[in-house]
Tab-separated table of C-alpha atoms in Angstrom:
chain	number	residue	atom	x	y	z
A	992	UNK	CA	3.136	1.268	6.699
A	993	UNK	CA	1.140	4.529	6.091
A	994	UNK	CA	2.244	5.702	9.799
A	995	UNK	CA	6.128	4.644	9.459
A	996	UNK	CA	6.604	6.033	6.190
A	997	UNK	CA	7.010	2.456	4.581
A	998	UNK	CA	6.849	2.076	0.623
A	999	UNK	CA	3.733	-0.335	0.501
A	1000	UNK	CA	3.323	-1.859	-3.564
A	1001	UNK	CA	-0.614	-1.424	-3.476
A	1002	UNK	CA	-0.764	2.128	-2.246
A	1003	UNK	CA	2.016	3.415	-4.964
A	1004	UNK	CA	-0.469	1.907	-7.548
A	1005	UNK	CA	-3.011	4.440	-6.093
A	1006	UNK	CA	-0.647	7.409	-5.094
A	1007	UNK	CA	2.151	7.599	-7.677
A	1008	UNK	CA	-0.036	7.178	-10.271
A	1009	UNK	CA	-2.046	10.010	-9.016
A	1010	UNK	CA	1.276	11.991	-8.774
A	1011	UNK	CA	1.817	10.718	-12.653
A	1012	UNK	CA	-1.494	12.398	-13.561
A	1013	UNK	CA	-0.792	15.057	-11.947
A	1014	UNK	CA	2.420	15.276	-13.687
A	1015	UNK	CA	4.231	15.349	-11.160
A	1016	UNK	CA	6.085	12.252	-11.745
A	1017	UNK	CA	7.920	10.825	-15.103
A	1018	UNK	CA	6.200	7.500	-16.465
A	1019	UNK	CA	10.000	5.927	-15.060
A	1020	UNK	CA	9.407	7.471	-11.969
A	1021	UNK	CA	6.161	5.613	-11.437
A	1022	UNK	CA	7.533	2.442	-13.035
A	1023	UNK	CA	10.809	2.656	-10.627
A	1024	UNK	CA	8.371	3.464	-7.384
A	1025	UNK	CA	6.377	0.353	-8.734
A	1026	UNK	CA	8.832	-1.972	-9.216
A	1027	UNK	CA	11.125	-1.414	-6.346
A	1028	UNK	CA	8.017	-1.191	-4.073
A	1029	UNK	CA	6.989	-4.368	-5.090
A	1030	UNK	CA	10.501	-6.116	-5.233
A	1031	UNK	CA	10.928	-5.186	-1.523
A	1032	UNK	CA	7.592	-5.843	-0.011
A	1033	UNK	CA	8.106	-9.361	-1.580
A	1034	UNK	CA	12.144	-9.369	-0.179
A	1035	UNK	CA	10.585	-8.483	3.185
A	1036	UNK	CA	7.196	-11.139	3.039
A	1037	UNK	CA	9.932	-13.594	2.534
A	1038	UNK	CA	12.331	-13.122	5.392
A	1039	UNK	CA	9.615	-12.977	7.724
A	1040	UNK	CA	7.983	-16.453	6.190
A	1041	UNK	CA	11.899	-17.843	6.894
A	1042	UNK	CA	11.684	-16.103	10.322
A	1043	UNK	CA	8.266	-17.398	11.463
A	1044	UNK	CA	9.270	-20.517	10.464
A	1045	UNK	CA	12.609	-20.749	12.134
A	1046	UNK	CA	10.525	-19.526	15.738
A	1047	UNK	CA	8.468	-22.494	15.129
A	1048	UNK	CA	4.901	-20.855	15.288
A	1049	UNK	CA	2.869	-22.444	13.295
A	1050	UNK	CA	2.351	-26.371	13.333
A	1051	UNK	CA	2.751	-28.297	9.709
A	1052	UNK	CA	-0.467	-28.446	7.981
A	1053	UNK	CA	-1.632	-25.868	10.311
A	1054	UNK	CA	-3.916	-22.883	9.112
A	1055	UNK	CA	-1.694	-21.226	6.995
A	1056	UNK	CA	-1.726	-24.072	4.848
A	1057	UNK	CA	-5.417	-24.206	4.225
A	1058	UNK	CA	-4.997	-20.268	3.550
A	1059	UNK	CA	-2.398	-21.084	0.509
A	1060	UNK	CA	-4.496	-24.034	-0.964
A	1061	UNK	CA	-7.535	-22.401	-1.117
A	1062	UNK	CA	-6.055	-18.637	-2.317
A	1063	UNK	CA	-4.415	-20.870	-5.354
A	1064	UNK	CA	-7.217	-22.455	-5.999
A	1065	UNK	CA	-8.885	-19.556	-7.391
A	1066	UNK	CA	-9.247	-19.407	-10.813
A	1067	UNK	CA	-7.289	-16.453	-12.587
A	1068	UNK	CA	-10.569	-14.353	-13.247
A	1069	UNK	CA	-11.778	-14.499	-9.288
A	1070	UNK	CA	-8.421	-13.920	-8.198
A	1071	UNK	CA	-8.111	-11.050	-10.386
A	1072	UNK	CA	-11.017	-9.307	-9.930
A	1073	UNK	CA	-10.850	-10.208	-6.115
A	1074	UNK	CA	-7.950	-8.368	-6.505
A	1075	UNK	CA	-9.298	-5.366	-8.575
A	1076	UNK	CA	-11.826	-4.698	-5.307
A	1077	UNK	CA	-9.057	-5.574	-2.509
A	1078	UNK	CA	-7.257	-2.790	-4.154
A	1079	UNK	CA	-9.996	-0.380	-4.289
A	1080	UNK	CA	-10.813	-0.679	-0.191
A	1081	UNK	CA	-6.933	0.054	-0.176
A	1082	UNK	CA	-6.853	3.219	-2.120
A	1083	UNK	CA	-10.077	4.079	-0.008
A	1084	UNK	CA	-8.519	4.024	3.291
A	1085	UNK	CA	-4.922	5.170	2.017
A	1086	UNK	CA	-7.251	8.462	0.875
A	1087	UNK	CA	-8.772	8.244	4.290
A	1088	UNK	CA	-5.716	7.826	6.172
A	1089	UNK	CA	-3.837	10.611	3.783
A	1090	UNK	CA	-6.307	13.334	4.761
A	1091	UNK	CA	-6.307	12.786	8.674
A	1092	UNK	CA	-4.082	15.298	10.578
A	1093	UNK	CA	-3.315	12.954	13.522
A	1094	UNK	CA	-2.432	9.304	14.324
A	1095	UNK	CA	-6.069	7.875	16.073
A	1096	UNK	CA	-7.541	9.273	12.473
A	1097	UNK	CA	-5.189	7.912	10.350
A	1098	UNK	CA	-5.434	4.564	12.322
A	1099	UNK	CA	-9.363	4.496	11.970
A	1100	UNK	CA	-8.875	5.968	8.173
A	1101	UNK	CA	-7.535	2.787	7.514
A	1102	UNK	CA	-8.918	0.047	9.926
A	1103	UNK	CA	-12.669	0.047	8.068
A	1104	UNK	CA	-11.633	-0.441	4.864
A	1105	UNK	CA	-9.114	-2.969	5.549
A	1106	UNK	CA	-11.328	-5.311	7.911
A	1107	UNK	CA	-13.746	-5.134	4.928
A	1108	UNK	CA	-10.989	-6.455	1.987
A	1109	UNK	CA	-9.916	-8.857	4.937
A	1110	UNK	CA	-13.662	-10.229	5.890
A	1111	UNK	CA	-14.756	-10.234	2.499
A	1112	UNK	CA	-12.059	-12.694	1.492
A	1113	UNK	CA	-10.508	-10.349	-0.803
A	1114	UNK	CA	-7.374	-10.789	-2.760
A	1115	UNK	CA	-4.163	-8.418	-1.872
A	1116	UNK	CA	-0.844	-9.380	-3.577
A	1117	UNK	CA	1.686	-7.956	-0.724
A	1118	UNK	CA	-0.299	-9.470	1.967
A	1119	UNK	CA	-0.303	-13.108	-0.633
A	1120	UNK	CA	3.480	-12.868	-0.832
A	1121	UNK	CA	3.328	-13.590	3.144
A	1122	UNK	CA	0.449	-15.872	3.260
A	1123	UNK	CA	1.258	-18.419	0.570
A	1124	UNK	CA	4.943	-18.868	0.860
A	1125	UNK	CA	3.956	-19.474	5.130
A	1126	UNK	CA	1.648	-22.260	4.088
A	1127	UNK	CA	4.089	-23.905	1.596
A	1128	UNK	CA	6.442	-23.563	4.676
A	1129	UNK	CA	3.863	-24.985	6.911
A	1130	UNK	CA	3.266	-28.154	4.264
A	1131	UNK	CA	0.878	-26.756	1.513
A	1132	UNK	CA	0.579	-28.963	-1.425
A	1133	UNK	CA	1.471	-25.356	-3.545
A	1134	UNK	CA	4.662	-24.873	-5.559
A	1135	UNK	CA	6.078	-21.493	-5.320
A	1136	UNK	CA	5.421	-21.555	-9.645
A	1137	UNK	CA	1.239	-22.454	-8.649
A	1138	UNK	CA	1.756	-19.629	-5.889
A	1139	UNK	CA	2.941	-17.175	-8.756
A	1140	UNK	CA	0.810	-18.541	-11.798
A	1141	UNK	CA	-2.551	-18.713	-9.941
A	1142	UNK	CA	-2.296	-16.095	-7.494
A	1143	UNK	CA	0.455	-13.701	-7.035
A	1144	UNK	CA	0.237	-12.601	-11.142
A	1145	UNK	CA	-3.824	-12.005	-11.191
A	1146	UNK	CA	-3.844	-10.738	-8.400
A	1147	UNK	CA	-1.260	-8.125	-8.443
A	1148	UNK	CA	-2.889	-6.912	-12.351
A	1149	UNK	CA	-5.649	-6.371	-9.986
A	1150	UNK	CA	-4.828	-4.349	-7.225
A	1151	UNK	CA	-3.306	-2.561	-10.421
């Protein structure tokens, strides 16, 4: 995302609102960056759970399913704050990645502080909008309304 030039919801909550502080944004700016950000990384988590599942590669009840069951089964304070530090390893190697002058240190910028978020069973609301939605696909005893009530809404206030 960083490399391609992608908008990415997570890192506009770190970068436009520096820009807003900054002042070199409008608040509508930052709320347009935000919200069409977010709107399209969810678009685009949601085509590729419908393409995934029309290839066929992952088996009903398969892993993706545990994934969704236990990331609703948080309870709105863990997944909240689990989101609050997911999204501060994020801004960390976004800075990281921001101030490297070539691709190998923009790819290691990034790679430490998202392994950590990842292996520390942190909570990321773009990454959610893929992994939930493919476990309901793959048989998940989740509604899409438990995926947004108990995950996707705490969790994106967090990496807030």
């Amino acid at each position: 995302v960083l490399i391609c030039g992608a908008e990415l919801f997570t890192g506009n909550t770190a970068l436009v609102t520096a820009a807003l502080y900054e002042r070199k944004v409008t608040p509508m700016q930052l709320a347009k960056s935000w919200g069409v950000s977010y709107i399209g990384n969810l678009i685009g988590s949601l085509l590729l759970v419908f393409a995934v599942s029309q290839a066929g590669m992952f088996a009903m009840g398969g892993s993706p399913a545990g994934i969704a069951v236990a990331k609703t089964s948080l309870t709105w304070t863990q997944a909240f704050i689990r989101g609050i530090l997911c999204n501060f390893l994020v801004c960390i190697g976004i800075w990281q990645a921001s101030a490297a002058t070539s691709l190998p240190g923009k790819a290691v910028g990034v790679w430490f502080p998202i392994s950590a978020f990842v292996a520390l069973g942190l909570e990321h609301s773009v990454a959610n909008m893929f992994l939930i939605p493919m476990g309901i696909a793959c048989g998940a005893p989740v509604t899409f309304s438990q995926f947004v009530t108990s995950n996707l809404i705490p969790v994106t206030l967090g990496n807030t």
